[in-house]
Each structure stands twice: as C-alpha cells, then as structure tokens.
PDB file of C-alpha atoms in Angstrom:
ATOM      1  CA  MET G   1      60.611 101.168  93.462  1.00 35.00           C
ATOM      2  CA  CYS G   2      61.592 101.429  97.110  1.00 35.00           C
ATOM      3  CA  ARG G   3      63.193 104.777  97.957  1.00 40.00           C
ATOM      4  CA  TRP G   4      63.833 104.148 101.641  1.00 45.00           C
ATOM      5  CA  GLY G   5      67.341 105.096 102.666  1.00 50.00           C
ATOM      6  CA  LEU G   6      68.132 107.177  99.583  1.00 56.00           C
ATOM      7  CA  SER G   7      69.623 110.587 100.159  1.00 66.00           C
ATOM      8  CA  ARG G   8      70.052 113.622  97.968  1.00 89.00           C
ATOM      9  CA  ASN G   9      72.965 116.010  98.149  1.00 94.00           C
ATOM     10  CA  ALA G  10      73.137 119.681  97.214  1.00 94.00           C
ATOM     11  CA  SER G  11      76.123 121.922  96.601  1.00 95.00           C
ATOM     12  CA  ILE G  12      75.180 125.548  97.027  1.00 95.00           C
ATOM     13  CA  ALA G  13      76.821 128.938  96.436  1.00 96.00           C
ATOM     14  CA  ALA G  14      74.083 131.489  97.254  1.00 95.00           C
ATOM     15  CA  ALA G  15      71.732 132.260 100.147  1.00 92.00           C
ATOM     16  CA  SER G  16      68.658 131.550  98.003  1.00 91.00           C
ATOM     17  CA  GLU G  17      70.074 128.109  97.133  1.00 94.00           C
ATOM     18  CA  LEU G  18      70.706 127.380 100.825  1.00 93.00           C
ATOM     19  CA  THR G  19      67.152 128.375 101.712  1.00 90.00           C
ATOM     20  CA  ALA G  20      65.705 126.201  98.931  1.00 92.00           C
ATOM     21  CA  ALA G  21      67.874 123.200  99.836  1.00 94.00           C
ATOM     22  CA  VAL G  22      67.047 123.338 103.565  1.00 92.00           C
ATOM     23  CA  HIS G  23      63.322 123.640 102.865  1.00 89.00           C
ATOM     24  CA  ASP G  24      63.310 120.964 100.126  1.00 91.00           C
ATOM     25  CA  GLY G  25      62.698 118.100 102.581  1.00 88.00           C
ATOM     26  CA  GLY G  26      64.302 115.486 100.351  1.00 91.00           C
ATOM     27  CA  ILE G  27      67.852 116.812 100.574  1.00 94.00           C
ATOM     28  CA  THR G  28      69.863 115.300 103.415  1.00 94.00           C
ATOM     29  CA  HIS G  29      73.350 116.747 102.854  1.00 96.00           C
ATOM     30  CA  ILE G  30      74.122 120.357 101.916  1.00 97.00           C
ATOM     31  CA  VAL G  31      77.656 121.520 101.143  1.00 97.00           C
ATOM     32  CA  ALA G  32      78.120 125.296 101.051  1.00 97.00           C
ATOM     33  CA  GLY G  33      80.882 126.827  98.972  1.00 97.00           C
ATOM     34  CA  PRO G  34      83.075 129.566 100.479  1.00 98.00           C
ATOM     35  CA  GLY G  35      81.461 132.959 100.965  1.00 97.00           C
ATOM     36  CA  THR G  36      79.042 135.026 102.999  1.00 96.00           C
ATOM     37  CA  TYR G  37      75.391 134.060 102.797  1.00 94.00           C
ATOM     38  CA  GLU G  38      73.236 137.087 103.671  1.00 90.00           C
ATOM     39  CA  MET G  39      69.793 136.478 105.109  1.00 85.00           C
ATOM     40  CA  ASP G  40      67.020 137.929 102.956  1.00 78.00           C
ATOM     41  CA  PRO G  41      64.571 139.850 105.177  1.00 74.00           C
ATOM     42  CA  SER G  42      61.640 138.455 103.182  1.00 76.00           C
ATOM     43  CA  ASP G  43      62.754 134.844 103.765  1.00 76.00           C
ATOM     44  CA  VAL G  44      61.003 133.599 106.878  1.00 74.00           C
ATOM     45  CA  CYS G  45      60.346 129.879 107.060  1.00 78.00           C
ATOM     46  CA  SER G  46      57.662 130.068 109.734  1.00 67.00           C
ATOM     47  CA  SER G  47      55.504 132.836 111.107  1.00 59.00           C
ATOM     48  CA  THR G  48      55.777 131.264 114.560  1.00 63.00           C
ATOM     49  CA  SER G  49      59.551 130.855 114.686  1.00 67.00           C
ATOM     50  CA  TYR G  50      60.404 133.979 112.675  1.00 72.00           C
ATOM     51  CA  SER G  51      63.569 132.220 111.532  1.00 81.00           C
ATOM     52  CA  TRP G  52      65.553 132.106 108.312  1.00 83.00           C
ATOM     53  CA  LEU G  53      66.081 128.357 107.996  1.00 87.00           C
ATOM     54  CA  CYS G  54      63.661 125.809 109.473  1.00 87.00           C
ATOM     55  CA  VAL G  55      65.321 122.405 109.647  1.00 91.00           C
ATOM     56  CA  THR G  56      62.581 119.755 109.502  1.00 89.00           C
ATOM     57  CA  THR G  57      64.462 116.971 107.685  1.00 92.00           C
ATOM     58  CA  PRO G  58      65.834 114.373 110.137  1.00 93.00           C
ATOM     59  CA  ASN G  59      69.614 113.939 110.051  1.00 94.00           C
ATOM     60  CA  LEU G  60      70.148 116.903 107.714  1.00 95.00           C
ATOM     61  CA  ILE G  61      73.826 117.821 107.416  1.00 96.00           C
ATOM     62  CA  ILE G  62      74.798 121.375 106.499  1.00 96.00           C
ATOM     63  CA  GLU G  63      78.518 121.885 106.151  1.00 97.00           C
ATOM     64  CA  ALA G  64      81.108 124.206 104.697  1.00 97.00           C
ATOM     65  CA  ALA G  65      83.096 122.778 101.794  1.00 97.00           C
ATOM     66  CA  GLU G  66      86.128 124.115 103.655  1.00 97.00           C
ATOM     67  CA  PRO G  67      85.670 124.642 107.411  1.00 96.00           C
ATOM     68  CA  GLY G  68      85.643 128.292 108.432  1.00 94.00           C
ATOM     69  CA  THR G  69      85.077 129.692 104.927  1.00 97.00           C
ATOM     70  CA  VAL G  70      81.283 130.027 105.123  1.00 97.00           C
ATOM     71  CA  VAL G  71      79.489 132.816 107.002  1.00 95.00           C
ATOM     72  CA  LEU G  72      75.734 132.729 107.541  1.00 92.00           C
ATOM     73  CA  ASN G  73      74.913 136.354 108.257  1.00 89.00           C
ATOM     74  CA  ALA G  74      71.642 137.511 109.802  1.00 83.00           C
ATOM     75  CA  THR G  75      72.964 140.871 110.988  1.00 78.00           C
ATOM     76  CA  LYS G  76      70.294 143.559 111.272  1.00 66.00           C
ATOM     77  CA  GLN G  77      67.480 141.039 110.843  1.00 69.00           C
ATOM     78  CA  GLY G  78      66.727 140.323 114.513  1.00 68.00           C
ATOM     79  CA  ARG G  79      65.775 136.740 113.708  1.00 76.00           C
ATOM     80  CA  ARG G  80      67.144 133.324 114.443  1.00 80.00           C
ATOM     81  CA  VAL G  81      69.262 131.835 111.703  1.00 85.00           C
ATOM     82  CA  PHE G  82      68.083 128.273 112.405  1.00 85.00           C
ATOM     83  CA  TYR G  83      64.927 126.795 113.882  1.00 85.00           C
ATOM     84  CA  ILE G  84      65.586 123.071 114.256  1.00 87.00           C
ATOM     85  CA  THR G  85      62.687 120.704 114.878  1.00 88.00           C
ATOM     86  CA  ALA G  86      64.194 117.555 113.344  1.00 90.00           C
ATOM     87  CA  SER G  87      66.409 115.139 115.220  1.00 92.00           C
ATOM     88  CA  GLY G  88      70.009 114.499 114.241  1.00 93.00           C
ATOM     89  CA  ALA G  89      70.702 117.797 112.454  1.00 93.00           C
ATOM     90  CA  GLU G  90      74.418 118.516 112.032  1.00 95.00           C
ATOM     91  CA  LEU G  91      76.067 121.874 111.334  1.00 94.00           C
ATOM     92  CA  SER G  92      79.760 121.732 110.512  1.00 96.00           C
ATOM     93  CA  GLY G  93      82.420 124.331 109.678  1.00 97.00           C
ATOM     94  CA  LEU G  94      79.972 127.257 109.544  1.00 95.00           C
ATOM     95  CA  ASN G  95      80.391 130.726 111.050  1.00 94.00           C
ATOM     96  CA  ILE G  96      77.001 132.049 112.153  1.00 90.00           C
ATOM     97  CA  THR G  97      76.673 135.741 112.921  1.00 88.00           C
ATOM     98  CA  GLY G  98      73.919 138.207 113.712  1.00 83.00           C
ATOM     99  CA  GLY G  99      70.355 137.293 114.467  1.00 75.00           C
ATOM    100  CA  GLN G 100      68.908 136.211 117.780  1.00 72.00           C
ATOM    101  CA  ALA G 101      70.248 133.536 120.070  1.00 66.00           C
ATOM    102  CA  THR G 102      67.368 131.764 121.774  1.00 62.00           C
ATOM    103  CA  ALA G 103      67.736 128.591 123.788  1.00 55.00           C
ATOM    104  CA  ARG G 104      64.754 126.397 124.504  1.00 53.00           C
ATOM    105  CA  CYS G 105      64.314 123.025 126.051  1.00 43.00           C
ATOM    106  CA  ALA G 106      65.304 119.991 124.006  1.00 46.00           C
ATOM    107  CA  ALA G 107      61.662 118.954 123.631  1.00 47.00           C
ATOM    108  CA  SER G 108      60.913 121.908 121.355  1.00 47.00           C
ATOM    109  CA  ARG G 109      64.367 122.090 119.704  1.00 46.00           C
ATOM    110  CA  GLY G 110      63.852 125.789 118.948  1.00 46.00           C
ATOM    111  CA  TRP G 111      67.502 126.827 118.639  1.00 42.00           C
TER     112      TRP G 111
END
C-alpha cells in the first residue's frame, strides 16, 4: 500500500503529549488545547541544541485550537523552546515564553 501523502493529526492537552507528537515523525498536524504547557527540565530533544522540541518533520503544523489560549512555557529552563531543522514548519496561535532566543542563519534553521 502506498502511504505517500498521508498525514496524521494529533490533538494534545499536556506537555508530555506535545513532546511525543513533535518527536513522532509521522504526525504532521498538532492541535493544542487551551492551557499552559510547562517544559520538563528532563526533556531535551538533542544534546547539541539543548532544546525542548526539535522539529524534524517537514511541513509540521503546530497550532492552538483557539488562537492565544496556549502558552508554551520554558521559564527558568534556559533552553530554546523550538529547534527547527525541517522546512515548512508552521506555528500558529501560540504564546511562547521563557527560554532562550537564539537566531541563526537560515541554512541551519536553529531558531
């Protein structure tokens, strides 16, 4: 059976579910329910990026079910919330707070 072009969606309501969905690789659309998602200090997706969520799935969409009702909180962690290496990633309706803000050139996409 050809699976090209199929996408999987995930509706999440907890930080651990967000982490699992982003790192799944087969999920292409994540919808987060209202709330504050606190970064777990033990959740680091890469020892080189020292980030919470490593986006490696091309065209991954992460959005709030209702814009402005989702907070991704990395306060006190001193880490990036996202490390994006895939092309076409889309973040929509999310409030991102805490953590480090690091800009790099587009070639490395280490945001």
